[in-house]
Backbone as a chain_set.jsonl record, in Angstrom:
{"seq": "XXXXXXXXXXXXXXXXXXXXXXXXXXXXXXXXXXXXXXXXXXXXXXXXXXXXXXXXXXXXXXXXXXXXXXX", "coords": {"N": [[-9.632, 14.157, 9.404], [-9.821, 11.979, 7.734], [-7.743, 12.356, 5.854], [-5.607, 12.272, 7.605], [-5.618, 9.596, 8.313], [-4.517, 8.395, 6.072], [-2.018, 9.555, 6.217], [-1.036, 8.446, 8.602], [-0.926, 5.789, 7.801], [1.092, 6.032, 5.915], [3.209, 6.724, 7.6], [3.47, 4.345, 9.091], [4.261, 2.623, 7.062], [6.749, 3.728, 6.36], [8.102, 3.363, 8.771], [8.401, 0.651, 8.76], [10.239, 0.245, 6.847], [13.557, -0.454, 6.424], [15.325, 1.395, 5.368], [14.661, 3.837, 6.435], [15.408, 3.771, 9.064], [17.281, 5.387, 10.328], [16.053, 7.818, 10.49], [14.445, 10.263, 12.529], [11.473, 10.024, 14.551], [9.952, 12.303, 14.277], [10.934, 13.364, 11.871], [9.997, 11.42, 10.119], [7.286, 11.805, 10.479], [6.937, 14.397, 9.398], [7.76, 13.839, 6.806], [5.653, 12.305, 6.008], [3.565, 14.037, 5.839], [2.475, 15.293, 8.07], [2.216, 18.269, 10.044], [2.868, 19.088, 12.566], [4.146, 17.963, 15.731], [2.356, 17.338, 17.827], [-0.217, 16.83, 16.661], [0.491, 14.707, 15.035], [1.323, 12.714, 16.931], [-1.1, 12.397, 18.319], [-2.991, 11.508, 16.335], [-1.688, 9.224, 15.412], [-1.612, 7.536, 17.675], [-4.341, 7.325, 18.156], [-5.162, 5.957, 15.869], [-3.598, 3.584, 15.801], [-3.466, 2.64, 18.381], [-1.232, 2.633, 19.906], [1.869, 4.211, 20.926], [4.123, 6.044, 18.783], [6.784, 5.398, 19.238], [6.58, 2.914, 20.526], [5.441, 1.454, 18.462], [7.478, 1.529, 16.537], [9.489, 0.121, 17.891], [8.228, -2.383, 18.107], [8.09, -3.095, 15.383], [10.816, -3.278, 14.768], [11.578, -5.381, 16.449], [10.062, -7.461, 15.361], [11.328, -7.614, 12.911], [13.831, -8.565, 13.668], [13.111, -11.082, 14.586], [12.191, -12.317, 12.221], [14.519, -12.248, 10.775], [16.076, -14.237, 11.887], [15.027, -16.551, 10.808], [15.687, -16.358, 8.195], [18.279, -17.073, 7.889]], "CA": [[-9.324, 12.845, 9.927], [-9.651, 11.083, 6.593], [-6.386, 12.549, 5.332], [-4.655, 11.822, 8.62], [-5.536, 8.131, 8.241], [-3.535, 8.11, 5.026], [-0.718, 9.959, 6.725], [-0.619, 7.421, 9.568], [-0.554, 4.616, 7.0], [2.406, 6.344, 5.339], [4.178, 6.637, 8.702], [3.677, 2.92, 9.37], [5.023, 2.063, 5.946], [8.135, 4.189, 6.483], [8.701, 2.74, 9.952], [8.701, -0.739, 8.431], [11.286, 0.251, 5.833], [14.877, -0.275, 7.065], [15.979, 2.582, 4.796], [14.309, 4.987, 7.26], [15.76, 3.509, 10.465], [18.074, 6.486, 10.888], [15.2, 9.005, 10.606], [13.719, 10.418, 13.791], [10.024, 9.892, 14.381], [9.444, 13.586, 13.789], [11.269, 13.446, 10.451], [9.062, 10.539, 9.417], [5.982, 12.483, 10.521], [6.965, 15.478, 8.41], [7.862, 13.178, 5.502], [4.331, 11.735, 5.716], [2.587, 15.099, 5.644], [2.053, 15.971, 9.298], [2.868, 19.571, 10.19], [3.36, 19.303, 13.92], [4.341, 16.762, 16.526], [1.178, 17.045, 18.637], [-1.254, 16.166, 15.86], [1.068, 13.426, 14.624], [1.213, 11.768, 18.046], [-2.522, 12.19, 18.614], [-3.63, 10.687, 15.314], [-1.047, 7.909, 15.342], [-2.093, 6.728, 18.799], [-5.77, 7.098, 17.933], [-5.307, 4.983, 14.793], [-2.926, 2.307, 16.034], [-3.607, 2.198, 19.763], [0.071, 2.668, 20.585], [2.69, 5.367, 20.585], [5.014, 5.818, 17.64], [7.989, 4.722, 19.735], [6.219, 1.509, 20.761], [5.242, 0.844, 17.149], [8.802, 1.356, 15.92], [10.136, -0.964, 18.617], [7.561, -3.611, 17.702], [8.515, -3.393, 14.015], [12.214, -3.698, 14.815], [11.613, -6.705, 17.075], [9.557, -8.406, 14.36], [12.387, -7.743, 11.93], [14.851, -9.435, 14.241], [12.556, -12.437, 14.623], [12.153, -12.891, 10.869], [15.896, -12.387, 10.303], [16.552, -15.534, 12.372], [14.554, -17.607, 9.923], [16.267, -16.169, 6.868], [19.652, -17.612, 7.88]], "C": [[-9.065, 11.856, 8.799], [-8.228, 11.157, 6.044], [-5.354, 12.041, 6.329], [-4.562, 10.301, 8.684], [-4.529, 7.702, 7.182], [-2.12, 8.465, 5.487], [-0.177, 8.939, 7.721], [-0.197, 6.155, 8.83], [0.826, 4.825, 6.37], [3.498, 6.248, 6.401], [4.503, 5.179, 8.989], [4.528, 2.264, 8.291], [6.505, 2.465, 6.045], [8.834, 3.545, 7.683], [9.06, 1.278, 9.704], [9.834, -0.863, 7.423], [12.642, 0.513, 6.495], [15.649, 0.941, 6.551], [15.756, 3.815, 5.672], [14.64, 4.79, 8.737], [16.514, 4.668, 11.114], [17.27, 7.793, 11.008], [14.606, 9.068, 12.01], [12.235, 10.252, 13.505], [9.417, 11.183, 13.843], [9.763, 13.78, 12.302], [10.313, 12.595, 9.618], [7.673, 11.171, 9.385], [5.917, 13.576, 9.464], [6.998, 14.909, 6.989], [6.491, 12.659, 5.048], [3.226, 12.78, 5.622], [2.058, 15.763, 6.898], [2.843, 17.264, 9.437], [3.349, 19.86, 11.599], [3.326, 18.006, 14.711], [3.085, 16.361, 17.294], [0.096, 16.321, 17.837], [-0.766, 14.809, 15.363], [0.895, 12.381, 15.723], [-0.237, 11.414, 18.348], [-3.156, 11.232, 17.607], [-2.999, 9.302, 15.21], [-1.571, 7.01, 16.452], [-3.568, 6.389, 18.638], [-5.984, 5.981, 16.905], [-4.767, 3.607, 15.169], [-3.075, 1.772, 17.447], [-2.297, 2.14, 20.516], [0.84, 3.901, 20.161], [3.579, 5.019, 19.392], [6.269, 5.081, 18.067], [7.724, 3.237, 19.943], [6.04, 0.782, 19.427], [6.584, 0.573, 16.478], [9.549, 0.2, 16.583], [9.538, -2.311, 18.213], [8.01, -4.036, 16.302], [9.949, -3.901, 13.998], [12.348, -5.094, 15.418], [11.107, -7.775, 16.103], [10.614, -8.648, 13.29], [13.496, -8.66, 12.405], [14.375, -10.873, 14.257], [12.567, -13.069, 13.246], [13.562, -13.058, 10.32], [16.477, -13.725, 10.747], [16.205, -16.64, 11.392], [15.121, -17.49, 8.523], [17.648, -16.808, 6.764], [19.7, -19.035, 7.449]], "O": [[-8.189, 10.998, 8.904], [-7.594, 10.13, 5.801], [-4.346, 11.45, 5.942], [-3.523, 9.769, 9.074], [-3.776, 6.749, 7.383], [-1.157, 7.762, 5.181], [1.007, 8.604, 7.688], [0.79, 5.52, 9.204], [1.629, 3.895, 6.304], [4.589, 5.746, 6.129], [5.671, 4.814, 9.117], [5.405, 1.45, 8.583], [7.396, 1.64, 5.839], [10.019, 3.221, 7.615], [9.935, 0.732, 10.377], [10.331, -1.962, 7.176], [12.855, 1.583, 7.064], [16.533, 1.451, 7.24], [16.57, 4.738, 5.657], [14.191, 5.571, 9.576], [16.39, 4.897, 12.317], [17.766, 8.769, 11.572], [14.301, 8.035, 12.606], [11.8, 10.331, 12.357], [8.479, 11.152, 13.047], [8.937, 14.309, 11.559], [9.876, 13.007, 8.543], [6.968, 11.081, 8.38], [4.941, 13.664, 8.719], [6.347, 15.433, 6.086], [6.211, 12.586, 3.851], [2.074, 12.44, 5.352], [1.27, 16.705, 6.809], [3.992, 17.35, 9.004], [4.148, 20.772, 11.809], [2.576, 17.082, 14.398], [2.78, 15.174, 17.403], [-0.444, 15.312, 18.291], [-1.549, 13.862, 15.285], [0.381, 11.291, 15.474], [-0.556, 10.252, 18.602], [-3.789, 10.251, 17.997], [-3.693, 8.319, 14.951], [-1.933, 5.859, 16.206], [-3.989, 5.276, 18.955], [-6.885, 5.157, 17.06], [-5.399, 2.588, 14.891], [-2.84, 0.589, 17.694], [-2.25, 1.65, 21.645], [0.509, 4.551, 19.169], [3.755, 3.851, 19.047], [6.766, 4.227, 17.333], [8.548, 2.398, 19.578], [6.443, -0.372, 19.287], [6.792, -0.501, 15.915], [10.172, -0.61, 15.896], [10.273, -3.275, 18.001], [8.28, -5.214, 16.069], [10.26, -4.856, 13.287], [13.149, -5.9, 14.944], [11.667, -8.869, 16.036], [10.772, -9.774, 12.817], [14.038, -9.445, 11.627], [15.149, -11.787, 13.972], [12.917, -14.242, 13.11], [13.787, -13.926, 9.476], [17.303, -14.293, 10.033], [16.996, -17.558, 11.172], [15.04, -18.439, 7.743], [18.132, -17.057, 5.66], [20.778, -19.626, 7.39]]}, "num_chains": 1, "name": "protein.A"}
């Protein structure tokens, strides 16, 4: 579980990076050290309280909100 906390943190970091927008969630999971989709989904939801899809959507929406203020 300790290692998976670091992996989830890595996933969150990649999901916040626009460079990885074209990656699938599974690609990001593998990139972060997870070996299968089931454990990735389980630990991510356990850690963050939301699914990976919901987290990605939230990050993208926040990005749109902050982009308005940059103009």
